[in-house]
Coordinates of C-alpha atoms in Angstrom, one line a residue:
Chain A
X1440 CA 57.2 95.4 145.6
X1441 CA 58.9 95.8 142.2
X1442 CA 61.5 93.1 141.9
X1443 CA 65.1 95.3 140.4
X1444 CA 66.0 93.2 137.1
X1445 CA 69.4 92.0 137.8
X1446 CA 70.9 92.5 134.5
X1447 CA 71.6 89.7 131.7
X1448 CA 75.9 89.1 131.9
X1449 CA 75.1 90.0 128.3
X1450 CA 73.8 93.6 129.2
X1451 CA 76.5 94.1 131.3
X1452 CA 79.1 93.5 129.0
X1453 CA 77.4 96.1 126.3
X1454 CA 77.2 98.5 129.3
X1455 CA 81.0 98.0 129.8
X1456 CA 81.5 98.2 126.0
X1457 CA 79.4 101.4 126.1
X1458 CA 81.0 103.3 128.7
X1459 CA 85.0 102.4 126.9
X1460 CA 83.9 103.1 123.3
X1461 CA 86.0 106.2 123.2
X1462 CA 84.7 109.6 121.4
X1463 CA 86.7 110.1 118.7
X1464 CA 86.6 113.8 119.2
X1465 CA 87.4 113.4 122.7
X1466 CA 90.6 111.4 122.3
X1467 CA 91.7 114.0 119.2
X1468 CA 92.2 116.4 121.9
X1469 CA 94.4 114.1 123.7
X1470 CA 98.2 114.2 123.6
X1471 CA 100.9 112.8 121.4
X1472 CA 100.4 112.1 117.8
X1473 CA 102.0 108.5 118.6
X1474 CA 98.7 107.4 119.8
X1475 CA 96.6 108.7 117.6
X1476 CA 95.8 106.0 115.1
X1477 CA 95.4 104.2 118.2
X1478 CA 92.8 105.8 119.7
X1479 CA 91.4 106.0 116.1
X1480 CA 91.4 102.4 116.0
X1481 CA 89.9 101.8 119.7
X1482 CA 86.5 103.7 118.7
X1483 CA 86.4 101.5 115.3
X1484 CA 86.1 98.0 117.3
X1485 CA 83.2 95.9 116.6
X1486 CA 83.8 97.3 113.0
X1487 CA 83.7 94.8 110.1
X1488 CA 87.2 96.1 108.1
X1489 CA 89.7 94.1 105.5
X1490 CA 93.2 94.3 107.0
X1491 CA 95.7 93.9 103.9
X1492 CA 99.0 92.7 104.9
X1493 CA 102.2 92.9 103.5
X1494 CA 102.4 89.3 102.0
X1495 CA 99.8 90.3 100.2
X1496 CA 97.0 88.3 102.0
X1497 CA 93.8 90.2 102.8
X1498 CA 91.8 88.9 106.2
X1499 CA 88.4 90.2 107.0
X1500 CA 86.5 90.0 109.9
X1501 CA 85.7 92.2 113.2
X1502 CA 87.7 94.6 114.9
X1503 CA 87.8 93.1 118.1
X1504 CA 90.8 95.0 119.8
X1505 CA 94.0 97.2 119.1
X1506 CA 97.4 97.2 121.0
X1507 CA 99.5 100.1 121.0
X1508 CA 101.8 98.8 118.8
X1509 CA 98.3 98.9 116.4
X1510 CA 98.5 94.6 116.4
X1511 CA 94.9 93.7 115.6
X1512 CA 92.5 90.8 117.3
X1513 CA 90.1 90.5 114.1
X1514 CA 87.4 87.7 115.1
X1515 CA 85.3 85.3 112.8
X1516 CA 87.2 86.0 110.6
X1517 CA 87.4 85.1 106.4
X1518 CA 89.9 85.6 103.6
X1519 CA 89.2 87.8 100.4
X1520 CA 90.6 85.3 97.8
X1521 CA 90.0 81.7 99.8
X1522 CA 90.8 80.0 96.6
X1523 CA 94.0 81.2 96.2
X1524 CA 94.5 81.3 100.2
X1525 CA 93.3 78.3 101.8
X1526 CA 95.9 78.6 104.3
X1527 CA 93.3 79.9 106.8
X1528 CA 90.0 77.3 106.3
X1529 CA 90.0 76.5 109.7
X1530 CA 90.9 79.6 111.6
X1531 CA 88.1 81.8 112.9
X1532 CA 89.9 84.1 114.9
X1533 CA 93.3 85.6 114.5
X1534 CA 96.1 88.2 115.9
X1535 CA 97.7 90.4 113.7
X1536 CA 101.2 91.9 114.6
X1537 CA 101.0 95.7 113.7
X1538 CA 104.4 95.8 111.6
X1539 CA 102.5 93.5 108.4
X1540 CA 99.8 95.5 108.0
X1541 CA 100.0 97.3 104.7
X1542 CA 96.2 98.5 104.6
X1543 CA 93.3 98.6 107.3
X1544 CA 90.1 98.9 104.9
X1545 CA 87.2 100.2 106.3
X1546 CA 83.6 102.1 105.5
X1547 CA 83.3 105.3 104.6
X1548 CA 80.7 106.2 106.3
X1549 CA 82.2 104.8 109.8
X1550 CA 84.7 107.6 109.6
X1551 CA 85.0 111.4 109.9
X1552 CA 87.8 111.9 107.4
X1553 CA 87.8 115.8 107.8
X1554 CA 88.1 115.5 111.4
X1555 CA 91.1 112.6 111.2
X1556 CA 92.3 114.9 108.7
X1557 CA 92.5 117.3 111.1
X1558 CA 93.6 115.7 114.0
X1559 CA 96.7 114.4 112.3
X1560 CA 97.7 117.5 110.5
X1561 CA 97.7 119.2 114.3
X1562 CA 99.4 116.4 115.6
X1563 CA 102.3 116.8 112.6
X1564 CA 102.5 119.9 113.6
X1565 CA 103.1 119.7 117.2
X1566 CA 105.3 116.7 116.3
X1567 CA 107.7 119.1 114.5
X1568 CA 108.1 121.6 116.8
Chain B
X1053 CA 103.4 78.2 108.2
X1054 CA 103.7 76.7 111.5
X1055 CA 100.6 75.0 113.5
X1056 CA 101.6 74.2 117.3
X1057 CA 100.4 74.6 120.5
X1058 CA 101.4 78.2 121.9
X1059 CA 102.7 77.8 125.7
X1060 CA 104.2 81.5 125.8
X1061 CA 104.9 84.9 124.5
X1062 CA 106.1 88.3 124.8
X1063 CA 105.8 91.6 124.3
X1064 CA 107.8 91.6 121.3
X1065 CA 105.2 88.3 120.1
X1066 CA 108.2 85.9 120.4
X1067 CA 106.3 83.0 120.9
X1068 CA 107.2 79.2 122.2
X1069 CA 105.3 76.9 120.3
X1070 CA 104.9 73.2 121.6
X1071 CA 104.9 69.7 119.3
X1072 CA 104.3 72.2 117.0
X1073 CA 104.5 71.2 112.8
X1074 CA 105.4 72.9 109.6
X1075 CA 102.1 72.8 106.9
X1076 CA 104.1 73.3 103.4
X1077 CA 101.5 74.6 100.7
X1078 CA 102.5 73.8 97.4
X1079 CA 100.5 74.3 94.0
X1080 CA 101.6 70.9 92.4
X1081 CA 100.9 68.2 95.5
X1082 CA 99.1 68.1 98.8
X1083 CA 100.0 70.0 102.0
X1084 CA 103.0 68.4 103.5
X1085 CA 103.5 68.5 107.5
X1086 CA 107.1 68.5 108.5
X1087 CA 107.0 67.7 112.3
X1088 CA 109.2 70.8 114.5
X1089 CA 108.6 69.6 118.0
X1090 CA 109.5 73.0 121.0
X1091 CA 109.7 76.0 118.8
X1092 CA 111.0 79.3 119.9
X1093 CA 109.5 81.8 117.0
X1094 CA 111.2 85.2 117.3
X1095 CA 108.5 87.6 116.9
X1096 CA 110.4 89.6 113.9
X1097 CA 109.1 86.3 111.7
X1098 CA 105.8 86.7 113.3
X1099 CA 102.5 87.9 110.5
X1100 CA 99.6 86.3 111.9
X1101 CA 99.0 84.4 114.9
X1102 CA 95.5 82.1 113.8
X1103 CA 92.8 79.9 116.2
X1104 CA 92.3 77.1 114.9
X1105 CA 89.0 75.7 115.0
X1106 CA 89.7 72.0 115.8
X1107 CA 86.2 71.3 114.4
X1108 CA 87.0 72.4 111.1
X1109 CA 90.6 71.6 111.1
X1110 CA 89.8 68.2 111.6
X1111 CA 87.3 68.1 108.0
X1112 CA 90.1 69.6 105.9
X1113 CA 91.5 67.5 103.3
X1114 CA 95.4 68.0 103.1
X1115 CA 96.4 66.3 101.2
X1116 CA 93.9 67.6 98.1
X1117 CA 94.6 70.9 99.0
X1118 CA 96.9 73.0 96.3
X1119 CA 98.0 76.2 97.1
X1120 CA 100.6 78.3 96.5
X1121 CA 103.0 79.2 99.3
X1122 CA 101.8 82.6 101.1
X1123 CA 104.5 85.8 100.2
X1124 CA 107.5 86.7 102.5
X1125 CA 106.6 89.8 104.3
X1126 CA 108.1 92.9 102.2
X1127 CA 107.9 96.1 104.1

């Protein structure tokens, strides 16, 4: 009789990953524009990206999760310019609050632009009306 | 920036920080630590909230360490 492999806690967590990475052209056809770079964000986690904050300091690392508020969890994270920012040596995992982010800097090629494009011009639109 | 132990927060990241300490980076001497104690940070002030890696934290030298101090927040 063929023994069912009872899955590895590590499979199941990719399973679970798996089934909440969101479509990105599923969640443009959701509803208001206010959670629209949200749900942009959620299907970027597990993207490497350089967040570049308003003081100027630029952390990279991996998009581990997004709030609605668009605070980032970036983990293992490391600092553009360590020379002139040591400040951070012995952090490898960090919380960003949403209102210093200047920049998120990602890949091109880990985003439909014509489609955000236009997502966010419908969602301007319907915003104004 | 502020190094503590974080016993709370909110929604608004206001955070209580216990026996927490100041590190003061300056590009002429060594990091200085100016000891805080219970901290209540409103969350307004708040940029980054870091882990630190006890590992590594504990290899760093301080006091050879020149930096200048990290930019106010201009929005």
């Amino acid at each position: 009789m063929m023994r069912k492999k009872t899955p590895t806690l590590r499979e199941i967590q990719w399973g679970q990953r798996e089934t909440e990475k969101l479509d990105l052209r599923a969640l443009l056809c959701q509803a208001s524009f206010g959670r629209l770079f949200y749900s942009f964000f959620k299907s970027l986690v597990g993207k490497d990206v350089v967040v570049e904050l308003k003081n100027d300091l630029s952390i990279c690392g991996t998009l581990h999760s997004v709030d609605q508020y668009l605070n980032i969890k970036l983990t293992d994270i490391s600092v553009t310019d360590p020379e002139k920012y040591p400040h951070m040596l012995s952090v490898k995992n960090c919380f960003i609050r949403g209102s210093v982010v200047r920049y998120v800097q990602l890949p091109a090629d880990e985003v439909d632009t014509q489609l955000l494009q236009d997502a966010a011009r419908k969602e301007a639109l319907q915003q104004k009306q | 920036m502020i190094v503590g132990t974080l016993k709370g927060f909110d929604q608004t990241i206001n955070l209580i920080l216990n026996e927490s300490h100041e590190r003061v980076f300056s590009s002429s001497q060594g990091v200085k630590q100016v000891v805080l104690g219970l901290y209540i940070v409103r969350g307004d002030n708040v940029a980054v909230i870091g882990e630190i890696d006890e590992e590594t934290d504990s290899v760093l030298d301080l006091g050879n360490i020149r930096a200048e101090p990290l930019n106010s927040v201009a929005h």
